[in-house]
Each structure stands twice: as structure tokens, then as C-alpha cells.
Amino acid sequence: MKKFFLLILALTLIILTACSGNKDEGTENLDELKMLEVEFEVPEKADVGETILLKAVVTYGDEKVDDADEVNFEYWEEGNEDDSTTIESTNNGDGTYTAEITFERDGVFSIYAHTTARALHTMPKKSVIVGKGDVE
């Protein structure tokens, strides 16, 4: 009976050792995970009637993404998100996507850079103060 118990114990240890022998394989896959990132550039302030440049620099890991599925800019006056406007960007072919907008009144406007690439979606948000900012 002791021999049978020792045999089962030895087989169990061999199986457990064999299954745990490649611990590094799981961590190698973690090192390979890449994130879709967007560096969204917007001026903090603008004058009424001034045309401003919206710029999104899209990267996936260390590589610039020059073939994003979508990069659109959605903007609205703060407190009025239901009345938003979406404009398409221009793909500059170097990982940057740009568009121009002009605000015709004072206010604080929020802007999303809706970005889809490599089956991932992200939407960083920035704000711009136009003219005197909040109008009460």
C-alpha cells in the first residue's frame, strides 16, 4: 500500500512539475500587449471666429498608425452635449489626423477624438475656451 501511495505521489509531482515548467510563456505574452493611444492636441484658448487645428497622433505600441479605421472629432458647447457636431479628419499618412474648426461664439467647448484602429476604440477628450469662455 505504501508503494502504491508513493507511486501516485511521484506521478503527481512529475505532472505538476511538467505543467509548471514554462512559467515565462505567460509573461512573454503580457510583454507583447500593445495599447492604442491617441495624443490629442487642441489649443487651450481660441478667439471667436478663429480657425483652430485639431490634431490626433495615433500610435499602437511604438508604431504610428497611418491606416486607422476612423478618426472623427465630435464637439459641443459644455452643458449641451445632445447638440454635438462630428467632423471627419484628414489622414496625413504619418500617424497624424487633423481637422479645422471655427467657433462663432464665446463658450467652453468639449471635443472628443473618436479613434478606431487595430480593432480597438478610444476617445480622448479635451476642452477649448473660446473668447470670454462661459456666457451666462
Coordinates of C-alpha atoms in Angstrom, one line a residue:
M1 CA 0.0 0.0 0.0
K2 CA 2.9 2.4 0.8
K3 CA 4.5 1.6 -2.6
F4 CA 1.2 2.4 -4.3
F5 CA 0.9 5.7 -2.4
L6 CA 4.5 6.7 -3.2
L7 CA 3.9 5.9 -6.9
I8 CA 0.8 8.1 -7.0
L9 CA 2.7 10.9 -5.2
A10 CA 5.6 10.6 -7.5
L11 CA 3.4 10.7 -10.6
T12 CA 1.5 13.7 -9.3
L13 CA 4.8 15.6 -8.7
I14 CA 6.0 14.8 -12.2
I15 CA 2.8 16.0 -13.7
L16 CA 2.8 19.2 -11.7
T17 CA 6.4 19.9 -12.5
A18 CA 5.9 19.3 -16.2
C19 CA 2.9 21.7 -16.3
S20 CA 4.6 24.5 -14.5
G21 CA 7.9 24.2 -16.3
N22 CA 7.3 27.2 -18.7
K23 CA 6.3 30.0 -16.4
D24 CA 7.8 32.6 -18.7
E25 CA 5.5 31.9 -21.6
G26 CA 2.6 33.7 -20.0
T27 CA 4.6 36.8 -19.1
E28 CA 6.0 36.9 -22.7
N29 CA 2.5 37.4 -24.0
L30 CA 2.0 40.2 -21.5
D31 CA 5.1 42.0 -22.8
E32 CA 3.6 41.8 -26.3
L33 CA 0.3 43.5 -25.4
K34 CA 0.0 46.9 -27.1
M35 CA -2.3 49.8 -26.5
L36 CA -4.0 52.1 -28.9
E37 CA -3.0 55.6 -27.8
V38 CA -4.0 59.0 -29.1
E39 CA -2.1 62.1 -28.3
F40 CA -4.9 64.7 -28.8
E41 CA -3.6 68.2 -29.5
V42 CA -6.0 71.2 -29.1
P43 CA -5.3 74.8 -28.2
E44 CA -6.5 75.7 -24.7
K45 CA -7.9 79.0 -25.9
A46 CA -9.2 80.5 -29.1
D47 CA -10.8 83.7 -30.3
V48 CA -14.3 83.8 -31.7
G49 CA -14.1 83.3 -35.4
E50 CA -10.5 81.9 -35.3
T51 CA -9.9 78.7 -37.1
I52 CA -8.1 76.1 -34.9
L53 CA -6.4 72.9 -35.8
L54 CA -7.4 69.6 -34.1
K55 CA -4.6 67.0 -34.3
A56 CA -4.6 63.4 -33.2
V57 CA -1.3 61.4 -33.2
V58 CA -2.3 57.7 -33.2
T59 CA 0.1 55.0 -32.0
Y60 CA -0.2 51.3 -31.4
G61 CA 2.6 50.3 -29.1
D62 CA 5.7 52.0 -30.6
E63 CA 4.4 52.2 -34.2
K64 CA 2.5 55.1 -35.7
V65 CA -0.9 54.1 -37.1
D66 CA -1.3 55.6 -40.6
D67 CA -4.3 53.4 -41.5
A68 CA -6.8 54.0 -38.7
D69 CA -10.4 52.8 -39.4
E70 CA -11.8 56.0 -38.0
V71 CA -10.7 59.3 -36.6
N72 CA -13.5 61.8 -36.1
F73 CA -13.8 64.8 -33.9
E74 CA -17.0 65.4 -32.1
Y75 CA -17.6 68.8 -30.4
W76 CA -20.3 70.6 -28.4
E77 CA -20.7 73.5 -26.1
E78 CA -20.3 72.4 -22.4
G79 CA -23.7 71.6 -20.9
N80 CA -25.2 70.9 -24.3
E81 CA -23.8 67.5 -25.3
D82 CA -27.0 66.5 -27.0
D83 CA -26.3 69.2 -29.7
S84 CA -22.9 67.9 -30.9
T85 CA -21.3 68.1 -34.3
T86 CA -19.0 65.5 -35.8
I87 CA -16.4 66.2 -38.4
E88 CA -14.1 63.8 -40.2
S89 CA -10.3 64.1 -40.0
T90 CA -7.8 64.2 -42.8
N91 CA -5.3 61.3 -42.7
N92 CA -1.9 62.8 -43.2
G93 CA -0.3 59.4 -43.8
D94 CA 2.2 59.7 -41.0
G95 CA 0.1 58.7 -38.0
T96 CA -1.4 62.1 -37.6
Y97 CA -5.0 63.0 -38.3
T98 CA -6.2 66.6 -38.5
A99 CA -9.2 68.8 -38.9
E100 CA -10.0 72.5 -38.6
I101 CA -12.9 74.1 -36.9
T102 CA -14.1 77.7 -36.2
F103 CA -16.2 78.6 -33.2
E104 CA -18.6 81.5 -33.9
R105 CA -19.5 82.4 -30.3
D106 CA -18.0 82.6 -26.8
G107 CA -18.1 79.5 -24.7
V108 CA -16.3 76.4 -23.4
F109 CA -16.4 73.6 -25.9
S110 CA -15.6 69.9 -25.3
I111 CA -14.1 67.8 -28.1
Y112 CA -13.7 64.0 -28.4
A113 CA -11.2 62.5 -30.8
H114 CA -13.1 59.2 -31.7
T115 CA -10.4 56.8 -32.9
T116 CA -10.8 53.2 -34.1
A117 CA -7.7 51.2 -35.2
R118 CA -6.4 47.6 -34.8
A119 CA -9.9 46.6 -33.6
L120 CA -9.7 49.0 -30.6
H121 CA -11.5 52.2 -29.9
T122 CA -10.5 55.1 -27.7
M123 CA -11.9 58.6 -27.4
P124 CA -9.7 61.1 -25.5
K125 CA -11.5 64.4 -24.6
K126 CA -10.2 68.0 -24.5
S127 CA -11.7 71.4 -24.0
V128 CA -11.2 74.8 -25.6
I129 CA -12.2 78.1 -24.2
V130 CA -13.5 80.4 -26.9
G131 CA -13.5 84.1 -26.5
K132 CA -14.6 85.0 -22.9
G133 CA -15.5 81.4 -22.1
D134 CA -18.7 80.8 -20.2
V135 CA -21.5 83.1 -21.2
E136 CA -24.2 83.4 -18.6

